[in-house]
Short mmCIF file of C-alpha atoms in Angstrom, two decimals:
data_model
loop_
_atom_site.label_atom_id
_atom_site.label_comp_id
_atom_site.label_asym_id
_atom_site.label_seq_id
_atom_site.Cartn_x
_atom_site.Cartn_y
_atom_site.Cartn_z
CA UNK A 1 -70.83 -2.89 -0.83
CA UNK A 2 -68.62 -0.92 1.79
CA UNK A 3 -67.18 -4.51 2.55
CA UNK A 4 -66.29 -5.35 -0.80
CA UNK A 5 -64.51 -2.13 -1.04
CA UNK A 6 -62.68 -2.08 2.18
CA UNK A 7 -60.95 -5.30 1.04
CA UNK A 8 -60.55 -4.24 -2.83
CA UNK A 9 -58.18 -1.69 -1.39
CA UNK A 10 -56.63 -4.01 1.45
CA UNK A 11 -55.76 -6.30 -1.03
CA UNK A 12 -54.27 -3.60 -3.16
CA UNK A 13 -52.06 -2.69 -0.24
CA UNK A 14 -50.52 -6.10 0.80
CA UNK A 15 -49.22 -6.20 -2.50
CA UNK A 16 -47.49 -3.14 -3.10
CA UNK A 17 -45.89 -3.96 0.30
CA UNK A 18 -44.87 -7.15 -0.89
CA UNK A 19 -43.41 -6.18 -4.09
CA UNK A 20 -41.51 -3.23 -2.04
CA UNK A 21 -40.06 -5.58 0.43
CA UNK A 22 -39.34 -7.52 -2.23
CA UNK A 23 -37.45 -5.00 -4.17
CA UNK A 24 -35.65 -4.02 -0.91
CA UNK A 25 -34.56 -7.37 0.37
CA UNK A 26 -32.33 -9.27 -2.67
CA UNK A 27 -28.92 -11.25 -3.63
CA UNK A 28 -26.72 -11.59 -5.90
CA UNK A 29 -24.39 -13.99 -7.31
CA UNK A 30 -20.75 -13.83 -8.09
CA UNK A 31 -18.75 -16.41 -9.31
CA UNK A 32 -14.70 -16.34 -8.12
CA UNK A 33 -12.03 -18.48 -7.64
CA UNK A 34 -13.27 -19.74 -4.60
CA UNK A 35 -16.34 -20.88 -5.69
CA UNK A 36 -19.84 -18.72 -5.92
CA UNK A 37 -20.47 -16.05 -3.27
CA UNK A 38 -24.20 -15.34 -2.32
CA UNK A 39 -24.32 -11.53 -1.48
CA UNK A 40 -27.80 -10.41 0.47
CA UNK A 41 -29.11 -7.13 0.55
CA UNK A 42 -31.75 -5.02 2.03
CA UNK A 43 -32.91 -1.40 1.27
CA UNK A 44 -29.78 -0.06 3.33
CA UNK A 45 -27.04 -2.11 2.05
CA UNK A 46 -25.11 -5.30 1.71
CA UNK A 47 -26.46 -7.43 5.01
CA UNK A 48 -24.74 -10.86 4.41
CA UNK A 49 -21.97 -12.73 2.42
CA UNK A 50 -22.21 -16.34 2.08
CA UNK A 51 -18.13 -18.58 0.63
CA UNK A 52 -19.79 -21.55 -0.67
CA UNK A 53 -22.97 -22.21 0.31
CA UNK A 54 -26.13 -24.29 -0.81
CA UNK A 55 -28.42 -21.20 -2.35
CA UNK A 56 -31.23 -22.48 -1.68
CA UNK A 57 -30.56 -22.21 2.37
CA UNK A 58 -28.85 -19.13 1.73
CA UNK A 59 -32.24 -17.71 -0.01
CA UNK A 60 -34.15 -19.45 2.90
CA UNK A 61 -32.34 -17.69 5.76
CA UNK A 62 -32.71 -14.26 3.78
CA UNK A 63 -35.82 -14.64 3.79
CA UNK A 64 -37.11 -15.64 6.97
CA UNK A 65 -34.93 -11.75 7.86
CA UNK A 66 -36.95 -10.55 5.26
CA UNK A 67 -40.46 -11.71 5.81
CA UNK A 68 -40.31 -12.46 1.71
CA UNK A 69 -38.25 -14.61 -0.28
CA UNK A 70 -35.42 -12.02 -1.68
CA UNK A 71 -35.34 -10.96 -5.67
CA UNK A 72 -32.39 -12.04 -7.39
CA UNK A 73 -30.73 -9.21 -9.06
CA UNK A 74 -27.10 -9.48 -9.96
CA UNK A 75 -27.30 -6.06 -11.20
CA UNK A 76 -27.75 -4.21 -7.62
CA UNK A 77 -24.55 -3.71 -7.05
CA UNK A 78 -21.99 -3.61 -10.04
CA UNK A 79 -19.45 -1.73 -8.37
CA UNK A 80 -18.91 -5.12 -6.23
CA UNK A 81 -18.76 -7.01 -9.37
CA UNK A 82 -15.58 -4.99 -10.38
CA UNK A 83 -14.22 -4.94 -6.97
CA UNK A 84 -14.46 -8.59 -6.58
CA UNK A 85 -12.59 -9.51 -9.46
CA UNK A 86 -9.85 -7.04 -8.47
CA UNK A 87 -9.59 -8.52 -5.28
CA UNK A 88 -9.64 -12.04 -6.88
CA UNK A 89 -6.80 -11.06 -9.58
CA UNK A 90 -4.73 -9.97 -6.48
CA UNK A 91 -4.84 -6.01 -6.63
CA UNK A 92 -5.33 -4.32 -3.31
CA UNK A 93 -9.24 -3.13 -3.33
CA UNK A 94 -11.16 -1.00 -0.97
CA UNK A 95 -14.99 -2.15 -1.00
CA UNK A 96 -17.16 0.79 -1.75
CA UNK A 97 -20.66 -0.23 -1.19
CA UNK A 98 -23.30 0.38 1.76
CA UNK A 99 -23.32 -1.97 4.32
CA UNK A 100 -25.81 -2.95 6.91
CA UNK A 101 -24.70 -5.78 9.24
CA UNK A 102 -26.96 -6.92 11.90
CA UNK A 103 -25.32 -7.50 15.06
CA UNK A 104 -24.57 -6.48 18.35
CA UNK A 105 -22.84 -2.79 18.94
CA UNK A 106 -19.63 -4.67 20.13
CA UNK A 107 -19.95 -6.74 17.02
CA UNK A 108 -20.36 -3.52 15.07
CA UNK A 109 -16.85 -1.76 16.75
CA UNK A 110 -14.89 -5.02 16.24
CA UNK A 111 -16.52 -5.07 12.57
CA UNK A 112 -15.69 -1.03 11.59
CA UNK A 113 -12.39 -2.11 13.14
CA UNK A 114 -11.68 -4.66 10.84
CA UNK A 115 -12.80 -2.10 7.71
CA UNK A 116 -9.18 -0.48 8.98
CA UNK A 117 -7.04 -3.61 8.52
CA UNK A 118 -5.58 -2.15 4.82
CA UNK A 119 -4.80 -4.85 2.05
CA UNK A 120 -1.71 -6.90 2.64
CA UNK A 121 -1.51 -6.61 6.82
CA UNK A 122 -2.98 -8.54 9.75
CA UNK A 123 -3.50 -8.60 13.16
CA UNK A 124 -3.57 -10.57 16.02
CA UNK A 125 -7.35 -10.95 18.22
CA UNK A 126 -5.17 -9.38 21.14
CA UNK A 127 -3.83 -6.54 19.09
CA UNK A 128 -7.52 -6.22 17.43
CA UNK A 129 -9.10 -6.10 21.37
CA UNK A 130 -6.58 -3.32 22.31
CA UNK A 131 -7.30 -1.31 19.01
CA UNK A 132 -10.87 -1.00 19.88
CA UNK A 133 -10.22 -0.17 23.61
CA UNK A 134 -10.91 -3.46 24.64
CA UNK A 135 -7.29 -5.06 25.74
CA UNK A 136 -7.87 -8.63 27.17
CA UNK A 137 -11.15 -9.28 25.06
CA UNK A 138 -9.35 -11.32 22.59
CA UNK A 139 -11.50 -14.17 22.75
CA UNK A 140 -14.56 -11.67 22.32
CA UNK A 141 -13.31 -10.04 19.36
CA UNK A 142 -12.77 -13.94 17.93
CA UNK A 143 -16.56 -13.79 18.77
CA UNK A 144 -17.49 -10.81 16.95
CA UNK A 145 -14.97 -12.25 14.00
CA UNK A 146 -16.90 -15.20 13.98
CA UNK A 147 -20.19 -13.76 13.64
CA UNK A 148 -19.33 -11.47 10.76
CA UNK A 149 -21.76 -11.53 8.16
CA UNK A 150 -20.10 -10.20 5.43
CA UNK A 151 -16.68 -11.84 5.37
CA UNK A 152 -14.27 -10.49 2.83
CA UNK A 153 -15.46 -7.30 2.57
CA UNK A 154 -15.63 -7.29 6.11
CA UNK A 155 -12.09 -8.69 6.23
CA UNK A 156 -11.89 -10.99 9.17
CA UNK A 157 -9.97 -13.48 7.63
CA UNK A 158 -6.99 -10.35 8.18
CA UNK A 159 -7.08 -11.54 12.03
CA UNK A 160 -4.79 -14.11 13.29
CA UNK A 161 -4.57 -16.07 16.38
CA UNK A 162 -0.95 -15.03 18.39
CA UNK A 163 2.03 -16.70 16.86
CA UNK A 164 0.77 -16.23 13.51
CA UNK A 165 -1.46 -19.33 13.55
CA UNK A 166 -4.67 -19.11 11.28
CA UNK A 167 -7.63 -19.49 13.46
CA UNK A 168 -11.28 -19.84 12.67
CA UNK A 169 -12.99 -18.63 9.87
CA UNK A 170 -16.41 -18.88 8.53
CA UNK A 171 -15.70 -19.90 5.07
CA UNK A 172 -13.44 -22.54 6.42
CA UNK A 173 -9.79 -22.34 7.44
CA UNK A 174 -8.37 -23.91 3.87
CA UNK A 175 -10.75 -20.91 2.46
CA UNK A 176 -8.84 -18.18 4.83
CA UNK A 177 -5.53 -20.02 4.06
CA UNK A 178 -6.11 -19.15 0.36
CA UNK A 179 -7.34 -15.11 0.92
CA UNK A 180 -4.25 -15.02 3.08
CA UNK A 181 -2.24 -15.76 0.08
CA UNK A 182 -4.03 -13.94 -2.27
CA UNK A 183 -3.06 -10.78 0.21
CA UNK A 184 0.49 -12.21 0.76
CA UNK A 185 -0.26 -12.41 4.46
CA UNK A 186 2.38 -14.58 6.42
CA UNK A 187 0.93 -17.21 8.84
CA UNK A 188 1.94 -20.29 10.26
CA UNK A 189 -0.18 -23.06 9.90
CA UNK A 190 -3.47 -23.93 11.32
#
């Protein structure tokens, strides 16, 4: 009888713990002129931002972070919702929701770094090193750009190689070509 009971309430604690993780890790959808955004979130805020890709790997790499596969709930953040189609109409927006990033703290400096870049301006990976401190790291803060999980909010695609030339980007470089226009950004070329 004590067995029984013992798992009655194990069983009523997995779960709980798998509904809460479940609430706590979840994405939403946004459709823009780019195509449909994936948007990833855990219990602390906006973890990943995926420019095009298949959902179902998207879902699939959330939730192997997660340990469960993540809710879909397009209402989580409605504030982004608005925001996004600002941005995507071509008014200057400032992103006003909690973000947690996972990465390295170097990644994290180059990242709150990149928060600064306002609307409308750019920099090069050189002048992005020496803003954090960092002068000659160019090619590590390319690195950190790189690795940002939450492009456009996150605005990366604001960083330039020297000479004005576009550089890498994770949604692609035609992708970055077109948020660079969007923000009337001058480059030259890829």
């Amino acid at each position: 009888h004590g067995s029984a009971f013992s798992k009655q309430i194990a069983q009523g604690l997995v779960l709980p713990y798998h509904m809460i993780m479940a609430m706590s890790c979840s994405y939403s959808r946004y459709d823009t002129p780019l195509g449909v955004l994936l948007v990833a979130a855990d219990a602390d805020g906006i973890t990943d931002l995926a420019i095009g890709a298949r959902e179902s790997e998207f879902v699939r790499a959330i939730a192997a972070r997660c340990g469960v596969a993540p809710a879909l709930d397009n209402g989580r953040f409605p504030e982004l919702g608005a925001a996004l189609e600002d941005y995507f109409t071509g008014r200057p927006v400032s992103f006003e929701v909690p973000l947690n990033p996972s990465g390295t703290a170097f990644d994290r400096l180059v990242w709150s770094a990149l928060s600064a870049i306002p609307w409308g301006a750019a920099l090069s990976y050189g002048e992005l090193a020496e803003a954090i401190g960092k002068p000659g790291a160019a090619r590590a803060v390319g690195g950190a750009c790189a690795r940002n999980p939450i492009p456009i909010i996150i605005p990366c695609h604001r960083v330039l190689q020297s000479g004005g030339l576009i550089g890498g980007y994770s949604g692609g470089a035609g992708v970055k070509e077109k948020l660079l226009v969007l923000e009337g950004i001058p480059f030259k070329g890829r």
